[in-house]
CSV table of N, CA and C in Angstrom, one decimal:
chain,number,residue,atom,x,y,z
A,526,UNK,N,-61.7,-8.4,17.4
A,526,UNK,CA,-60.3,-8.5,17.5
A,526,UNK,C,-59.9,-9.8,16.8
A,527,UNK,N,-60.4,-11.3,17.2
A,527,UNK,CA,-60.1,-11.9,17.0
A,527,UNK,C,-61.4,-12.5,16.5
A,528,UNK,N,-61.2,-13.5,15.2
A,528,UNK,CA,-62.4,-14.2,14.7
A,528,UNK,C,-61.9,-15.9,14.6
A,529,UNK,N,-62.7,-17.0,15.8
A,529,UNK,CA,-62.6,-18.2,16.2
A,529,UNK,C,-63.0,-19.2,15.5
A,530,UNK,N,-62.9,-20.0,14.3
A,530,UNK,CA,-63.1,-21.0,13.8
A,530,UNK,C,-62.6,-22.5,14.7
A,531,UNK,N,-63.8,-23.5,14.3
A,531,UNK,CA,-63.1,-24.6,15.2
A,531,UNK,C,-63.4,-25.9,13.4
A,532,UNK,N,-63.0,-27.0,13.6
A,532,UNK,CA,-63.3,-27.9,12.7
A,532,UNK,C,-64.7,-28.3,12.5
A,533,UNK,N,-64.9,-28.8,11.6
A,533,UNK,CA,-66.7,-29.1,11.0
A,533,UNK,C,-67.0,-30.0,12.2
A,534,UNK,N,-66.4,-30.9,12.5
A,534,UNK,CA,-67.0,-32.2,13.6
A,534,UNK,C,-66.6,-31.8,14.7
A,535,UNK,N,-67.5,-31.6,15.8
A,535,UNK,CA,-66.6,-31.1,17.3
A,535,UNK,C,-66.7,-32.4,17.5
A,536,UNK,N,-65.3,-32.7,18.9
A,536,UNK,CA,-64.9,-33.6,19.1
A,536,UNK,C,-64.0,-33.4,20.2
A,537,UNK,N,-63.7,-34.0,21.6
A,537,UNK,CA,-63.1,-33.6,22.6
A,537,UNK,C,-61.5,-34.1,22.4
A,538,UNK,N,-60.8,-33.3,22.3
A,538,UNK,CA,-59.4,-33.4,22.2
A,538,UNK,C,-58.2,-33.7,22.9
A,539,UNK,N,-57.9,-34.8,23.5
A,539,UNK,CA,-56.8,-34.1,24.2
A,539,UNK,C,-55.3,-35.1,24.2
A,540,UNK,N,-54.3,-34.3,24.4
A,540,UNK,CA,-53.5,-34.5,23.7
A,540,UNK,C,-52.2,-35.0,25.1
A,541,UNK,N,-52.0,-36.4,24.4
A,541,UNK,CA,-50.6,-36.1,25.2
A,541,UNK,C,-49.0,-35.6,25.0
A,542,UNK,N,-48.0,-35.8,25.7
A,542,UNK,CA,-46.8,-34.8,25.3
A,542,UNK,C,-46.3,-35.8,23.8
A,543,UNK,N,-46.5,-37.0,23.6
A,543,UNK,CA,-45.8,-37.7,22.8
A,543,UNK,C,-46.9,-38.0,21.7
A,544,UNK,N,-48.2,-37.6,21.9
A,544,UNK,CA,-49.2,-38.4,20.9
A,544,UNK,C,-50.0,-36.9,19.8
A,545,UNK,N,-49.8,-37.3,18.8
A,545,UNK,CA,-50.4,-35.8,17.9
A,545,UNK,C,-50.9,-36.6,16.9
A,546,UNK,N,-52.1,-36.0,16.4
A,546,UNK,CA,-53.0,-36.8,15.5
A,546,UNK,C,-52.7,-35.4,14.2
A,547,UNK,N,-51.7,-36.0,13.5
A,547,UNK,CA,-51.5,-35.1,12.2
A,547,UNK,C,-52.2,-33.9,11.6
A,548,UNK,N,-53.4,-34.4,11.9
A,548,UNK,CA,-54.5,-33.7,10.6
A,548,UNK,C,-55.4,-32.5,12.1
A,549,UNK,N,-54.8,-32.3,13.1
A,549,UNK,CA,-55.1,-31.5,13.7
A,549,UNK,C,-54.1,-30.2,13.7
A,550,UNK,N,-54.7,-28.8,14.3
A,550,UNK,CA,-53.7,-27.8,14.6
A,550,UNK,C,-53.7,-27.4,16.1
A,551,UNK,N,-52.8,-26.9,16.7
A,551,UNK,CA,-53.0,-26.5,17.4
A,551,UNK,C,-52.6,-24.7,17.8
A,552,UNK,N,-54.3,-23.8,18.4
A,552,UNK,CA,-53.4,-22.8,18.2
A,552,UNK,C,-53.0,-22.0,19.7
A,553,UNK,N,-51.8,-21.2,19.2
A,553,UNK,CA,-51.4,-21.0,20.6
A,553,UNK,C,-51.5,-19.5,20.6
A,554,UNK,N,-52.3,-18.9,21.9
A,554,UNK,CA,-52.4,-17.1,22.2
A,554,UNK,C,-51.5,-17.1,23.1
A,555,UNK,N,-50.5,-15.6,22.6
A,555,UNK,CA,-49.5,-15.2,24.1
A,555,UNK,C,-50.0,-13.7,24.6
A,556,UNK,N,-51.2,-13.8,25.4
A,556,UNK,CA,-51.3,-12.0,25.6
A,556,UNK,C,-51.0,-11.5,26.7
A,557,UNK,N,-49.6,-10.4,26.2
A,557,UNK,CA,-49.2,-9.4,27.4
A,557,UNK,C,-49.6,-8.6,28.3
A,558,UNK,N,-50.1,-8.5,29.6
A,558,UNK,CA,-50.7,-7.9,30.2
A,558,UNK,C,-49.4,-6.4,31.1
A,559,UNK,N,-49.9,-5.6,31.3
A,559,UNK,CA,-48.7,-4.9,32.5
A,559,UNK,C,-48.7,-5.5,33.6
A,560,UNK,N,-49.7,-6.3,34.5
A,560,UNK,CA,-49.2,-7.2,35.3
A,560,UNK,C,-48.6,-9.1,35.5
A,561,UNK,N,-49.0,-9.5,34.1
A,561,UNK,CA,-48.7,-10.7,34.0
A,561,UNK,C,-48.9,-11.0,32.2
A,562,UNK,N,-48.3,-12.4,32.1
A,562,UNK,CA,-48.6,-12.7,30.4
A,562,UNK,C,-49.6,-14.2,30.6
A,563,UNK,N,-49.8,-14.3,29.3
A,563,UNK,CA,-51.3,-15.3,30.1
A,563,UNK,C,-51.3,-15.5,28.7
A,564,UNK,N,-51.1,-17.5,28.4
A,564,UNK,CA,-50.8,-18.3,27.3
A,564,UNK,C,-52.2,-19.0,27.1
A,565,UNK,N,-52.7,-19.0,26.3
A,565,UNK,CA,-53.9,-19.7,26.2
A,565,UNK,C,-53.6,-21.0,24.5
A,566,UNK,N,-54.1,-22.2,24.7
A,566,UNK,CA,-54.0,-23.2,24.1
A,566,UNK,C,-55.4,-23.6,23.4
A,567,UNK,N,-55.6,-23.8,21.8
A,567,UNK,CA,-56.9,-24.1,21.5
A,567,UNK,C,-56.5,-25.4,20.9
A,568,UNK,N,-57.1,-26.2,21.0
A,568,UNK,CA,-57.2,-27.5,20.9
A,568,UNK,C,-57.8,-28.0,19.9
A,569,UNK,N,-58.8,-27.0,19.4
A,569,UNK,CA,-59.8,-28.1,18.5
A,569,UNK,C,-60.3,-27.2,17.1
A,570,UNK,N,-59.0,-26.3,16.9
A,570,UNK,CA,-59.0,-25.2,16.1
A,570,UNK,C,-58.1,-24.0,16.2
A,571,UNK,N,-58.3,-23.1,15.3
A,571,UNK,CA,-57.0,-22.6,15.4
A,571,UNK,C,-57.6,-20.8,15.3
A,572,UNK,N,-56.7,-19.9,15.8
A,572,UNK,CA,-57.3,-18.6,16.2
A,572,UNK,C,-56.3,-17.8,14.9
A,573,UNK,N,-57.4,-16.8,14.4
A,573,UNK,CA,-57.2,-16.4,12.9
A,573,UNK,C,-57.2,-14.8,13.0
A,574,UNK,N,-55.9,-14.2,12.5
A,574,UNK,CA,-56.5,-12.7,11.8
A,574,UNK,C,-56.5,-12.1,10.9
A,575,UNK,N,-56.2,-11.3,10.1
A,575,UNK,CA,-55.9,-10.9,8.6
A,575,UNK,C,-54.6,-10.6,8.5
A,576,UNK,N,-53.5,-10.2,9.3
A,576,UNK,CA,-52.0,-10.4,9.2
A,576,UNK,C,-51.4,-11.6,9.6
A,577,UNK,N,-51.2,-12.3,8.6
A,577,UNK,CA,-50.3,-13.9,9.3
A,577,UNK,C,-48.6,-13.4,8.8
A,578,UNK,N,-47.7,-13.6,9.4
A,578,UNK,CA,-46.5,-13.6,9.1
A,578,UNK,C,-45.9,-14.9,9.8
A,579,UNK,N,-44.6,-15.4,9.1
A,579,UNK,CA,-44.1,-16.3,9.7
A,579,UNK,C,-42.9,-16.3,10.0
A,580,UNK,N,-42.6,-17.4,11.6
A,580,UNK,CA,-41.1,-17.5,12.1
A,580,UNK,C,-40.3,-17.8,11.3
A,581,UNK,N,-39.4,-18.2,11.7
A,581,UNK,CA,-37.7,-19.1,11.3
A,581,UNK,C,-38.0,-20.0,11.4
A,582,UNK,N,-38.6,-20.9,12.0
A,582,UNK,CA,-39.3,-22.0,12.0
A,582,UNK,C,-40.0,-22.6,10.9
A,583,UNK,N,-40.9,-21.3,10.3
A,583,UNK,CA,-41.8,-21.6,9.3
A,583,UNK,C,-43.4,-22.1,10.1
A,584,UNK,N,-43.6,-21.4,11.2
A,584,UNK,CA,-45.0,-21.3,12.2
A,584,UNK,C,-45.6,-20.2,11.6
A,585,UNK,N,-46.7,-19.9,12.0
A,585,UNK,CA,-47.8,-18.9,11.7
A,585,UNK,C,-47.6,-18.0,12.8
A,586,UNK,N,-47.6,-16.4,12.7
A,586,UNK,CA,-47.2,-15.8,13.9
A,586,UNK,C,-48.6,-14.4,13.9
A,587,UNK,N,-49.5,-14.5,14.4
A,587,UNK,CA,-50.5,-13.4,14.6
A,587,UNK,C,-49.8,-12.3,15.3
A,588,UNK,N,-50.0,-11.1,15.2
A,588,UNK,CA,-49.6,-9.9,16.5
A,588,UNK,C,-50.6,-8.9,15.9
A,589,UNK,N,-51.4,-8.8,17.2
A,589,UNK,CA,-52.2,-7.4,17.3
A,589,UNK,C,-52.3,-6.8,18.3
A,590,UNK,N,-51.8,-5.3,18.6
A,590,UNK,CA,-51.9,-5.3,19.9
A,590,UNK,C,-50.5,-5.7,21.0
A,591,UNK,N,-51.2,-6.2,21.9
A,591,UNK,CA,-50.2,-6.9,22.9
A,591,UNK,C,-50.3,-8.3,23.0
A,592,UNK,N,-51.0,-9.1,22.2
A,592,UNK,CA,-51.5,-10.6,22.0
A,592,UNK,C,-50.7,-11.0,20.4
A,593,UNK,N,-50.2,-11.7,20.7
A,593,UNK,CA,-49.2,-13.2,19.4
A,593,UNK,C,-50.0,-14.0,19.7
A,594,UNK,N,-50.6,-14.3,18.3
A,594,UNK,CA,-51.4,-16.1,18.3
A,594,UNK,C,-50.4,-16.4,17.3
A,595,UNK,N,-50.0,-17.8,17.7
A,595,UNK,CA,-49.1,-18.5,16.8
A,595,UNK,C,-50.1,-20.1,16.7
A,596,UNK,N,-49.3,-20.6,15.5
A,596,UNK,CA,-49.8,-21.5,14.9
A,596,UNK,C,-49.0,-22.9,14.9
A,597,UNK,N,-49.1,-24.3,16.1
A,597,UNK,CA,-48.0,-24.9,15.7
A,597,UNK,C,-48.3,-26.4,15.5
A,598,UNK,N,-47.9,-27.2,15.1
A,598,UNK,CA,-48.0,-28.6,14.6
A,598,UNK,C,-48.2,-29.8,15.4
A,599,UNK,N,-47.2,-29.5,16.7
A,599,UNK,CA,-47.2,-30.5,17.3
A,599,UNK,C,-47.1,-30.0,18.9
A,600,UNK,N,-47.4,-30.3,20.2
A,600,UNK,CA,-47.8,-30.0,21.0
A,600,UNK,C,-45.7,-29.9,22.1
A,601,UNK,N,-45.2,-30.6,21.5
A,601,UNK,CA,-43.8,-30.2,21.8
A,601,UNK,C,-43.0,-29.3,21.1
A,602,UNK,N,-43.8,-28.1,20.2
A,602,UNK,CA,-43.2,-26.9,19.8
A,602,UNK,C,-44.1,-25.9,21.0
A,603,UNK,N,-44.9,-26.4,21.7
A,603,UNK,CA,-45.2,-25.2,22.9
A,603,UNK,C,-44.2,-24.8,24.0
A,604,UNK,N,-43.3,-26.0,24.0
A,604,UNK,CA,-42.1,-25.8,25.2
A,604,UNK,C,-40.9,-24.8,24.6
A,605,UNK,N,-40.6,-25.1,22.8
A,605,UNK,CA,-40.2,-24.4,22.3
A,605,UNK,C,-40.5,-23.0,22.1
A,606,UNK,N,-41.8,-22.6,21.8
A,606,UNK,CA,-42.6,-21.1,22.1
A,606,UNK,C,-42.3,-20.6,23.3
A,607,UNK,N,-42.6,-21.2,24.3
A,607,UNK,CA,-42.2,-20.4,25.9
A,607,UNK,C,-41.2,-20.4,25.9
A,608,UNK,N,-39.6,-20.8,25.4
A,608,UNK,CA,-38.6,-20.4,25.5
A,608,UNK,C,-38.2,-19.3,24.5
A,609,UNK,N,-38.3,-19.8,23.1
A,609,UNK,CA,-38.4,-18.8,22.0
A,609,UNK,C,-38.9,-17.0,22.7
A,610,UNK,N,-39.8,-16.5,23.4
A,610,UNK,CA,-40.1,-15.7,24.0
A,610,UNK,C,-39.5,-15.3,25.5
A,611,UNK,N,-39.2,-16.2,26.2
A,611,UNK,CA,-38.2,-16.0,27.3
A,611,UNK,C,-39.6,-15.8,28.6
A,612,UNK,N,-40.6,-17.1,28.1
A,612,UNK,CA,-42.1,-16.9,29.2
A,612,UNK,C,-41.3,-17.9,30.3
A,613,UNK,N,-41.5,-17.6,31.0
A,613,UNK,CA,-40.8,-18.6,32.4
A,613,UNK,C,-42.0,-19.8,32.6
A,614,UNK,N,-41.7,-20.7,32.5
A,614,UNK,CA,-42.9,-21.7,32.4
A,614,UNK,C,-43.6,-21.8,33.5
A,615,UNK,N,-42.8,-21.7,34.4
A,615,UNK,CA,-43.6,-21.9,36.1
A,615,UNK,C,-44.1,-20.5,36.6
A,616,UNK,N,-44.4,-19.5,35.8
A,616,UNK,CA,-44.9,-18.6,36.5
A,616,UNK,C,-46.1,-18.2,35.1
A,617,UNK,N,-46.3,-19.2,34.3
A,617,UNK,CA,-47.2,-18.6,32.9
A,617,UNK,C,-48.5,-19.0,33.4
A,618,UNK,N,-49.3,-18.6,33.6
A,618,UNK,CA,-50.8,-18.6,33.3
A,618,UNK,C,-50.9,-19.8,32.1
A,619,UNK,N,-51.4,-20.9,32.3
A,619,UNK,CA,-51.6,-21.4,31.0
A,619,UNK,C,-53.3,-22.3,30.9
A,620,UNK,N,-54.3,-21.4,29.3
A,620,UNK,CA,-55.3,-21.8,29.7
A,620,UNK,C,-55.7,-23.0,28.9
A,621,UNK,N,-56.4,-23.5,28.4
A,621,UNK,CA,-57.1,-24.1,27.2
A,621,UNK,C,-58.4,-23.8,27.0
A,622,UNK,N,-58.6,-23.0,25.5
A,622,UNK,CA,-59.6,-22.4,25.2
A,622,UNK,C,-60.2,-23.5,24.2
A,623,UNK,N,-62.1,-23.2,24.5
A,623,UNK,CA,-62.8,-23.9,23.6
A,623,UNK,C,-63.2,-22.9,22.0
A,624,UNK,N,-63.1,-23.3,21.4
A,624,UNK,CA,-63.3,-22.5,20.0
A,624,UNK,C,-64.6,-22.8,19.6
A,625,UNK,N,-65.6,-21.8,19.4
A,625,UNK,CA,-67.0,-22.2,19.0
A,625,UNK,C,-67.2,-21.5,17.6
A,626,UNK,N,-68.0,-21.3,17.0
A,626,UNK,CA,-68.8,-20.7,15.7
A,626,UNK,C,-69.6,-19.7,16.8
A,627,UNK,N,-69.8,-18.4,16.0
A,627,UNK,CA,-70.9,-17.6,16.2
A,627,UNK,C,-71.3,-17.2,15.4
């Protein structure tokens, strides 16, 4: 479904709401379930498919399925994504995924 690339150098990431180190991405999964929607966060790479289209924004927008991986810059366009979608923040499942090589 999905094929996971992370950067040449691993390195533990983490990010606060105000601090973004440029030369990083961050990528963001929204997959809809029939019982719940469930947002997952990759931090140290970015999640890839062969259809990229893009917002109004000018973001990277994946859909396959019932899963949107989007692509976004700065860790204060995630507040904008959960509204952009109408995800209720206090009821989102929200994970942070590790991205490996296989």
């Amino acid at each position: 479904m999905f094929s996971m690339f992370k950067k040449e150098e691993r390195k533990e990431i983490y990010y606060e709401q105000d601090e973004f180190n440029e030369e990083e991405e961050i990528g963001i999964l929204i997959h809809y379930t029939s019982v719940a929607v469930y947002m997952y966060l990759c931090l140290d790479g970015r999640i890839e498919n062969e259809d990229v289209l893009n917002d109004a924004a000018g973001r990277e927008i994946i859909v396959q399925g019932n899963t949107i991986s989007i692509v976004v810059e700065s860790p204060k366009e995630i507040t904008e994504i959960i509204e952009q979608y109408g995800l209720n923040n206090m009821n989102l499942p929200l994970f942070t995924i590790d991205v490996t090589l296989y």
